[in-house]
Amino acid sequence: MDIEHVRSRFIKHFDGLTGTVYASPGRINLIGEHTDYNGGFVFPGAIDKGMIAELRPNGTDKVRAYSIDMKDYVEFGLNEEDAPRTSWARYIFGVCREMIKRGVEVKGFNTAFAGDVPLGAGMSSSAALESTYAYALNDLFGENKVDKFELAKVGQATEHNYCGVKCGIMDQFASVFGKEGSLIRLDCRSLEYQYFPFNPEGYRLVLLDSVVKHELASSAYNKRRQSCENVVAAMKQHHPEVEFLRDANMAMLEEVKAEVSAEDYMRAEYVIGEVQRVLDVCDALEKGDYETVGAKMYETHHGMSKLYEVSCEELDFLNDIARECGVTGSRVMGGGFGGCTINLVKEELYDAFIARAKEAYKEKYGKLPKVYDVVISDGSRKLC
Ligand code: GLA
């Protein structure tokens, strides 16, 4: 991420003055996918790729926003009826509105932003953008009175209320709370969290980007969430204490088998297994047992592909290649429908795996997967 790049464009685009610069990262997730909105556990970490934005109050009631990467400019007001149509601008507008709802007196500002977290690759570029602006507005207009939990919720509420994605809290939480060298085990119901230093000696974490773009907003994500809620509603008839699928087990799912659709049943089966896998992985990590960590990652992939049905042909192919190459763990990461696999690979197998994956993918799909080495980094911050 390059501050000078953002600063030079900000100066050029606006009136020659500088502002304050903020940054927030994208995230990886070791395990715990589609568990966040089911009240379960996730295990993400912030990465060294994200968004940088420069902001300067402009003395008006208008936001003047410039996307450096898209070379696109949008101006909007701060009232509910001023929502811009351009999708990237809706994120910034949504964050402004959600901060206002939390009592921050947001005024007009000039801003330019850029990022190096690939869009639609499952690394949470949108959460990086939301967290950057939530953090910035809190600092510039809110005397930092909104706490970090609430900043993460501002990003999530922006997705729900202004972007049409009923996401969980994982991405925004990881972006705001990220810590260099540590993964975060987060209980998405209580928001209790614990940092786990993650430096698996002799292993590397690498992402292989299928370069198939996912469209989370494309109703499929919200449909998965609806399936989970349908099953919870059925279970509640028998077990009123069930609030989320996190509270359920397989025996309880069997009980409602005849009352839910076959599809909803499969979705719930995946989630119940996945909530448990996060806990199993944490135990294994504490013992330095990376073989178990890896085996659980493959189980997650299988569940995401066959039960939750959020993988795609290209991601299944990359997962098969990983298995063939003896990679310890591999799975589709993030919401799915495209994007990346995350791979836990022994140092000595790394080069051969990457070479083989590139060659095979190119041969089959006529394009190369992108390769990102994971560097676990800090969360939202002011840069200068
Ligand atoms: C997206 C959502 C998250 C989470 C993941 C799947 O990244 O934004 O809240 O549900 O998908 O784990």
Short mmCIF file of C-alpha atoms and ligand atoms in Angstrom, two decimals:
data_model
loop_
_atom_site.label_atom_id
_atom_site.label_comp_id
_atom_site.label_asym_id
_atom_site.label_seq_id
_atom_site.Cartn_x
_atom_site.Cartn_y
_atom_site.Cartn_z
CA MET A 1 0.00 0.00 0.00
CA ASP A 2 1.47 3.29 -1.09
CA ILE A 3 0.73 6.49 0.86
CA GLU A 4 2.58 8.72 -1.60
CA HIS A 5 0.44 7.48 -4.46
CA VAL A 6 -2.76 8.39 -2.61
CA ARG A 7 -1.38 11.70 -1.38
CA SER A 8 -0.23 12.88 -4.80
CA ARG A 9 -3.66 12.09 -6.33
CA PHE A 10 -5.48 13.76 -3.43
CA ILE A 11 -3.46 16.96 -3.85
CA LYS A 12 -3.91 16.94 -7.61
CA HIS A 13 -7.60 16.18 -7.52
CA PHE A 14 -8.61 18.69 -4.87
CA ASP A 15 -7.25 22.09 -3.92
CA GLY A 16 -3.58 21.30 -3.39
CA LEU A 17 -3.95 20.81 0.36
CA THR A 18 -3.19 17.58 2.21
CA GLY A 19 -5.48 15.81 4.69
CA THR A 20 -5.18 12.90 7.11
CA VAL A 21 -4.40 9.41 5.82
CA TYR A 22 -5.96 6.19 7.17
CA ALA A 23 -5.63 2.54 6.23
CA SER A 24 -7.42 -0.75 6.87
CA PRO A 25 -6.54 -4.24 5.69
CA GLY A 26 -8.32 -7.09 3.95
CA ARG A 27 -8.34 -10.46 5.69
CA ILE A 28 -7.71 -14.17 5.36
CA ASN A 29 -9.63 -16.78 7.30
CA LEU A 30 -7.92 -19.99 8.37
CA ILE A 31 -11.20 -21.77 9.07
CA GLY A 32 -14.82 -20.99 10.07
CA GLU A 33 -16.67 -20.04 6.90
CA HIS A 34 -20.35 -18.96 6.92
CA THR A 35 -20.34 -19.48 10.66
CA ASP A 36 -20.33 -15.79 11.63
CA TYR A 37 -23.99 -15.07 10.87
CA ASN A 38 -24.81 -18.38 12.58
CA GLY A 39 -23.42 -17.08 15.88
CA GLY A 40 -20.42 -19.39 15.62
CA PHE A 41 -16.64 -19.05 15.64
CA VAL A 42 -14.29 -17.74 12.95
CA PHE A 43 -10.52 -17.63 12.79
CA PRO A 44 -9.40 -14.73 10.57
CA GLY A 45 -6.37 -12.47 10.45
CA ALA A 46 -5.72 -9.11 8.77
CA ILE A 47 -3.29 -9.07 5.83
CA ASP A 48 -0.74 -6.69 4.37
CA LYS A 49 -3.09 -5.64 1.59
CA GLY A 50 -5.94 -3.19 2.03
CA MET A 51 -7.23 0.31 1.42
CA ILE A 52 -5.71 3.74 2.04
CA ALA A 53 -7.77 6.93 2.11
CA GLU A 54 -6.91 10.58 2.58
CA LEU A 55 -9.63 12.85 3.96
CA ARG A 56 -9.97 16.56 4.63
CA PRO A 57 -13.09 18.31 5.93
CA ASN A 58 -14.21 20.78 3.22
CA GLY A 59 -16.51 23.12 5.18
CA THR A 60 -19.61 22.09 3.18
CA ASP A 61 -22.30 19.45 3.67
CA LYS A 62 -21.08 17.45 0.67
CA VAL A 63 -18.71 14.51 0.38
CA ARG A 64 -16.45 14.73 -2.68
CA ALA A 65 -14.96 11.31 -3.26
CA TYR A 66 -12.41 10.17 -5.81
CA SER A 67 -11.60 6.52 -6.49
CA ILE A 68 -7.99 6.56 -7.67
CA ASP A 69 -8.08 3.00 -8.99
CA MET A 70 -11.28 3.51 -10.96
CA LYS A 71 -10.51 7.13 -11.91
CA ASP A 72 -14.08 7.91 -10.93
CA TYR A 73 -15.45 10.91 -9.02
CA VAL A 74 -18.73 11.07 -7.09
CA GLU A 75 -20.26 13.83 -4.97
CA PHE A 76 -23.07 13.23 -2.49
CA GLY A 77 -24.87 14.75 0.50
CA LEU A 78 -25.14 13.22 3.95
CA ASN A 79 -28.89 12.74 4.26
CA GLU A 80 -30.62 9.40 3.74
CA GLU A 81 -32.10 10.56 0.43
CA ASP A 82 -28.67 11.54 -0.94
CA ALA A 83 -27.50 7.94 -1.52
CA PRO A 84 -25.27 7.79 -4.61
CA ARG A 85 -25.89 5.15 -7.28
CA THR A 86 -22.25 4.24 -7.92
CA SER A 87 -21.52 1.08 -5.97
CA TRP A 88 -18.10 2.03 -4.53
CA ALA A 89 -19.50 5.37 -3.35
CA ARG A 90 -22.38 3.62 -1.57
CA TYR A 91 -19.87 2.04 0.82
CA ILE A 92 -18.55 5.46 1.84
CA PHE A 93 -22.05 6.92 2.01
CA GLY A 94 -23.25 3.97 4.10
CA VAL A 95 -20.41 4.41 6.57
CA CYS A 96 -21.21 8.15 6.87
CA ARG A 97 -24.86 7.35 7.57
CA GLU A 98 -24.08 4.62 10.10
CA MET A 99 -21.65 6.91 11.94
CA ILE A 100 -24.29 9.66 12.01
CA LYS A 101 -26.77 7.13 13.46
CA ARG A 102 -24.24 6.55 16.25
CA GLY A 103 -24.12 10.23 17.12
CA VAL A 104 -21.04 11.33 15.16
CA GLU A 105 -21.54 14.74 13.54
CA VAL A 106 -20.13 13.92 10.14
CA LYS A 107 -19.67 16.98 7.91
CA GLY A 108 -18.60 17.31 4.28
CA PHE A 109 -15.10 16.19 3.31
CA ASN A 110 -12.87 15.65 0.30
CA THR A 111 -11.41 12.20 -0.05
CA ALA A 112 -9.39 10.02 -2.39
CA PHE A 113 -8.68 6.34 -1.87
CA ALA A 114 -6.86 3.41 -3.44
CA GLY A 115 -6.21 -0.20 -2.53
CA ASP A 116 -4.17 -3.24 -3.30
CA VAL A 117 -6.53 -5.90 -2.00
CA PRO A 118 -7.91 -7.63 -5.09
CA LEU A 119 -11.63 -6.96 -5.64
CA GLY A 120 -14.02 -9.91 -5.51
CA ALA A 121 -11.28 -12.38 -4.54
CA GLY A 122 -12.66 -13.26 -1.11
CA MET A 123 -10.17 -11.07 0.77
CA SER A 124 -12.73 -8.49 1.90
CA SER A 125 -11.90 -5.43 -0.13
CA SER A 126 -15.27 -3.93 0.82
CA ALA A 127 -14.70 -4.44 4.56
CA ALA A 128 -11.28 -2.78 4.16
CA LEU A 129 -12.98 0.22 2.58
CA GLU A 130 -15.70 0.41 5.24
CA SER A 131 -13.27 0.08 8.14
CA THR A 132 -11.00 2.74 6.69
CA TYR A 133 -13.81 5.28 6.56
CA ALA A 134 -15.38 4.26 9.87
CA TYR A 135 -12.02 4.70 11.58
CA ALA A 136 -11.35 7.99 9.77
CA LEU A 137 -14.75 9.59 10.50
CA ASN A 138 -14.49 8.58 14.15
CA ASP A 139 -11.13 10.32 14.34
CA LEU A 140 -12.01 13.43 12.29
CA PHE A 141 -15.55 14.10 13.51
CA GLY A 142 -16.19 11.84 16.51
CA GLU A 143 -13.26 12.43 18.90
CA ASN A 144 -12.81 8.65 18.69
CA LYS A 145 -15.83 8.13 20.93
CA VAL A 146 -17.14 5.11 18.95
CA ASP A 147 -15.38 1.96 20.18
CA LYS A 148 -13.72 -0.58 17.92
CA PHE A 149 -16.54 -3.15 18.20
CA GLU A 150 -18.99 -0.54 17.03
CA LEU A 151 -16.68 0.51 14.16
CA ALA A 152 -16.79 -3.09 12.92
CA LYS A 153 -20.59 -3.05 13.25
CA VAL A 154 -20.73 0.19 11.23
CA GLY A 155 -19.11 -1.66 8.32
CA GLN A 156 -21.45 -4.62 8.67
CA ALA A 157 -24.52 -2.36 8.88
CA THR A 158 -23.32 -0.56 5.74
CA GLU A 159 -23.40 -3.89 3.88
CA HIS A 160 -26.86 -4.70 5.24
CA ASN A 161 -28.51 -1.33 4.81
CA TYR A 162 -26.81 0.21 1.78
CA CYS A 163 -25.24 -2.63 -0.24
CA GLY A 164 -27.79 -5.45 0.07
CA VAL A 165 -25.49 -8.11 1.58
CA LYS A 166 -26.64 -9.65 4.85
CA CYS A 167 -23.09 -10.50 5.89
CA GLY A 168 -21.78 -11.51 9.30
CA ILE A 169 -19.24 -9.57 11.35
CA MET A 170 -16.04 -11.49 10.51
CA ASP A 171 -14.55 -9.32 7.77
CA GLN A 172 -15.05 -5.96 9.43
CA PHE A 173 -13.91 -7.33 12.80
CA ALA A 174 -10.70 -8.71 11.34
CA SER A 175 -10.02 -5.48 9.48
CA VAL A 176 -10.47 -3.30 12.59
CA PHE A 177 -8.91 -5.65 15.18
CA GLY A 178 -6.09 -7.22 13.12
CA LYS A 179 -2.75 -7.73 14.83
CA GLU A 180 0.60 -8.40 13.19
CA GLY A 181 1.53 -12.09 13.36
CA SER A 182 -1.71 -13.18 15.05
CA LEU A 183 -4.93 -14.81 13.97
CA ILE A 184 -8.08 -13.94 15.90
CA ARG A 185 -10.48 -16.52 17.23
CA LEU A 186 -13.76 -14.68 17.42
CA ASP A 187 -17.00 -15.85 18.98
CA CYS A 188 -19.45 -14.08 16.69
CA ARG A 189 -22.27 -14.22 19.22
CA SER A 190 -20.56 -12.68 22.25
CA LEU A 191 -17.79 -10.91 20.27
CA GLU A 192 -15.28 -12.35 22.74
CA TYR A 193 -11.99 -12.78 20.94
CA GLN A 194 -8.53 -14.11 21.48
CA TYR A 195 -5.33 -13.48 19.53
CA PHE A 196 -3.42 -16.61 18.49
CA PRO A 197 0.19 -15.94 17.45
CA PHE A 198 0.47 -17.76 14.15
CA ASN A 199 3.90 -18.65 12.90
CA PRO A 200 3.78 -22.28 11.83
CA GLU A 201 7.42 -23.23 11.62
CA GLY A 202 8.22 -25.11 8.44
CA TYR A 203 4.93 -24.12 6.76
CA ARG A 204 3.65 -21.31 4.61
CA LEU A 205 0.16 -19.94 4.05
CA VAL A 206 -0.49 -19.07 0.43
CA LEU A 207 -3.60 -17.97 -1.45
CA LEU A 208 -4.30 -19.12 -4.99
CA ASP A 209 -6.70 -16.77 -6.70
CA SER A 210 -8.86 -18.55 -9.28
CA VAL A 211 -9.52 -15.11 -10.81
CA VAL A 212 -13.18 -16.10 -10.98
CA LYS A 213 -14.89 -13.00 -9.58
CA HIS A 214 -17.49 -13.63 -6.96
CA GLU A 215 -20.55 -11.45 -6.55
CA LEU A 216 -21.59 -11.73 -2.92
CA ALA A 217 -24.47 -9.36 -3.41
CA SER A 218 -25.85 -11.66 -6.08
CA SER A 219 -28.52 -13.04 -3.76
CA ALA A 220 -26.81 -16.45 -3.35
CA TYR A 221 -25.13 -15.34 -0.12
CA ASN A 222 -28.37 -14.01 1.36
CA LYS A 223 -30.09 -17.23 0.29
CA ARG A 224 -27.61 -19.30 2.29
CA ARG A 225 -28.32 -17.19 5.32
CA GLN A 226 -32.06 -17.64 4.81
CA SER A 227 -31.63 -21.45 4.70
CA CYS A 228 -29.88 -21.35 8.07
CA GLU A 229 -32.64 -19.21 9.55
CA ASN A 230 -35.29 -21.60 8.21
CA VAL A 231 -33.66 -24.50 10.03
CA VAL A 232 -33.35 -22.51 13.25
CA ALA A 233 -37.06 -21.65 13.06
CA ALA A 234 -37.93 -25.35 12.76
CA MET A 235 -35.63 -26.33 15.62
CA LYS A 236 -37.06 -23.66 17.90
CA GLN A 237 -40.36 -25.57 17.90
CA HIS A 238 -38.59 -28.43 19.69
CA HIS A 239 -35.80 -26.50 21.44
CA PRO A 240 -36.82 -22.92 22.20
CA GLU A 241 -33.31 -22.14 23.43
CA VAL A 242 -31.84 -22.46 19.93
CA GLU A 243 -31.01 -18.97 18.78
CA PHE A 244 -28.48 -19.76 16.05
CA LEU A 245 -27.25 -22.94 14.30
CA ARG A 246 -24.28 -22.60 16.61
CA ASP A 247 -26.56 -23.92 19.38
CA ALA A 248 -27.54 -27.01 17.40
CA ASN A 249 -26.05 -30.46 16.96
CA MET A 250 -26.58 -33.20 14.39
CA ALA A 251 -29.17 -35.01 16.53
CA MET A 252 -31.27 -31.85 16.64
CA LEU A 253 -30.94 -31.50 12.88
CA GLU A 254 -32.14 -35.09 12.39
CA GLU A 255 -35.21 -34.27 14.46
CA VAL A 256 -36.34 -31.61 11.99
CA LYS A 257 -35.28 -33.43 8.85
CA ALA A 258 -38.85 -33.97 7.68
CA GLU A 259 -39.80 -30.36 8.43
CA VAL A 260 -37.14 -28.59 6.39
CA SER A 261 -36.23 -28.76 2.70
CA ALA A 262 -33.46 -31.11 1.61
CA GLU A 263 -31.44 -28.08 0.58
CA ASP A 264 -31.80 -26.30 3.92
CA TYR A 265 -30.87 -29.54 5.67
CA MET A 266 -27.58 -29.74 3.74
CA ARG A 267 -26.76 -26.13 4.50
CA ALA A 268 -27.29 -26.69 8.22
CA GLU A 269 -25.28 -29.91 8.17
CA TYR A 270 -22.31 -27.99 6.81
CA VAL A 271 -22.62 -25.16 9.37
CA ILE A 272 -22.92 -27.47 12.38
CA GLY A 273 -19.77 -29.29 11.26
CA GLU A 274 -17.91 -26.07 10.56
CA VAL A 275 -18.57 -24.52 13.98
CA GLN A 276 -16.97 -27.58 15.56
CA ARG A 277 -14.04 -27.57 13.11
CA VAL A 278 -12.95 -24.10 14.22
CA LEU A 279 -12.69 -25.31 17.81
CA ASP A 280 -10.85 -28.47 16.70
CA VAL A 281 -8.37 -26.37 14.72
CA CYS A 282 -7.70 -24.12 17.71
CA ASP A 283 -6.96 -27.19 19.87
CA ALA A 284 -4.70 -28.63 17.19
CA LEU A 285 -2.82 -25.35 16.83
CA GLU A 286 -2.17 -25.21 20.55
CA LYS A 287 -0.48 -28.60 20.22
CA GLY A 288 1.40 -27.61 17.06
CA ASP A 289 -0.51 -30.35 15.21
CA TYR A 290 -0.62 -28.93 11.68
CA GLU A 291 -1.65 -32.22 10.12
CA THR A 292 -5.00 -31.99 11.92
CA VAL A 293 -5.33 -28.31 11.00
CA GLY A 294 -4.82 -29.24 7.36
CA ALA A 295 -7.22 -32.20 7.47
CA LYS A 296 -9.94 -29.91 8.84
CA MET A 297 -9.31 -27.43 6.03
CA TYR A 298 -9.95 -30.17 3.46
CA GLU A 299 -13.13 -31.14 5.33
CA THR A 300 -14.28 -27.53 5.13
CA HIS A 301 -13.64 -27.47 1.42
CA HIS A 302 -15.66 -30.61 0.93
CA GLY A 303 -18.55 -29.17 2.96
CA MET A 304 -18.46 -25.82 1.16
CA SER A 305 -18.41 -27.56 -2.18
CA LYS A 306 -20.91 -30.39 -1.69
CA LEU A 307 -23.23 -29.26 1.13
CA TYR A 308 -23.15 -25.48 1.22
CA GLU A 309 -22.53 -25.32 -2.55
CA VAL A 310 -20.49 -22.13 -2.59
CA SER A 311 -17.45 -23.45 -4.45
CA CYS A 312 -17.07 -23.56 -8.21
CA GLU A 313 -15.35 -25.83 -10.71
CA GLU A 314 -12.13 -23.81 -10.75
CA LEU A 315 -11.81 -23.78 -6.94
CA ASP A 316 -12.49 -27.52 -6.74
CA PHE A 317 -9.77 -28.01 -9.35
CA LEU A 318 -7.25 -25.97 -7.31
CA ASN A 319 -8.22 -27.97 -4.22
CA ASP A 320 -7.62 -31.26 -6.07
CA ILE A 321 -4.19 -30.07 -7.25
CA ALA A 322 -3.26 -29.18 -3.66
CA ARG A 323 -4.18 -32.67 -2.51
CA GLU A 324 -2.21 -34.26 -5.35
CA CYS A 325 0.84 -32.19 -4.43
CA GLY A 326 0.70 -33.27 -0.77
CA VAL A 327 -0.32 -29.81 0.51
CA THR A 328 -1.22 -30.11 4.22
CA GLY A 329 -4.50 -28.16 4.05
CA SER A 330 -6.46 -26.40 1.32
CA ARG A 331 -9.94 -24.96 0.93
CA VAL A 332 -12.02 -22.23 -0.66
CA MET A 333 -11.78 -19.08 1.47
CA GLY A 334 -14.39 -16.41 2.24
CA GLY A 335 -17.94 -16.25 0.94
CA GLY A 336 -17.16 -18.46 -2.05
CA PHE A 337 -18.62 -18.51 -5.58
CA GLY A 338 -15.11 -17.66 -6.86
CA GLY A 339 -12.06 -16.01 -5.32
CA CYS A 340 -9.22 -17.89 -3.63
CA THR A 341 -8.20 -21.10 -2.00
CA ILE A 342 -6.12 -20.82 1.17
CA ASN A 343 -3.33 -23.39 1.41
CA LEU A 344 -1.18 -24.53 4.31
CA VAL A 345 1.89 -25.99 2.66
CA LYS A 346 5.22 -27.31 3.90
CA GLU A 347 8.16 -25.07 2.94
CA GLU A 348 9.84 -27.81 0.96
CA LEU A 349 6.73 -28.45 -1.16
CA TYR A 350 5.93 -24.79 -1.81
CA ASP A 351 7.80 -24.25 -5.10
CA ALA A 352 6.67 -27.51 -6.67
CA PHE A 353 3.04 -26.88 -5.62
CA ILE A 354 2.91 -23.36 -7.05
CA ALA A 355 4.57 -24.45 -10.30
CA ARG A 356 2.19 -27.40 -10.70
CA ALA A 357 -0.91 -25.35 -9.85
CA LYS A 358 0.03 -22.68 -12.40
CA GLU A 359 0.77 -25.17 -15.13
CA ALA A 360 -2.34 -27.29 -14.60
CA TYR A 361 -4.68 -24.30 -14.21
CA LYS A 362 -3.31 -22.67 -17.35
CA GLU A 363 -3.72 -25.86 -19.30
CA LYS A 364 -7.30 -26.36 -18.17
CA TYR A 365 -8.66 -22.81 -18.04
CA GLY A 366 -6.28 -20.88 -20.30
CA LYS A 367 -5.30 -18.44 -17.53
CA LEU A 368 -2.93 -18.35 -14.58
CA PRO A 369 -4.10 -18.29 -10.97
CA LYS A 370 -2.65 -15.38 -8.97
CA VAL A 371 -0.46 -16.25 -6.00
CA TYR A 372 -0.46 -14.25 -2.75
CA ASP A 373 1.81 -15.10 0.15
CA VAL A 374 0.00 -14.32 3.38
CA VAL A 375 1.56 -11.76 5.72
CA ILE A 376 -0.56 -11.31 8.86
CA SER A 377 -0.68 -7.61 9.69
CA ASP A 378 -2.22 -4.87 11.84
CA GLY A 379 -5.79 -3.58 11.63
CA SER A 380 -7.24 -0.08 11.01
CA ARG A 381 -4.93 2.81 11.73
CA LYS A 382 -4.02 6.43 11.05
CA LEU A 383 -0.93 6.66 8.86
CA CYS A 384 -0.19 10.41 8.89
C1 GLA B 1 -18.22 -13.03 3.49
C2 GLA B 1 -19.00 -12.28 4.57
C3 GLA B 1 -18.60 -12.76 5.96
C4 GLA B 1 -18.63 -14.26 6.07
C5 GLA B 1 -17.91 -14.92 4.90
C6 GLA B 1 -18.05 -16.40 4.89
O1 GLA B 1 -16.87 -12.70 3.54
O2 GLA B 1 -18.80 -10.90 4.47
O3 GLA B 1 -19.42 -12.15 6.93
O4 GLA B 1 -19.94 -14.74 6.18
O5 GLA B 1 -18.37 -14.42 3.65
O6 GLA B 1 -17.43 -16.96 5.99
#
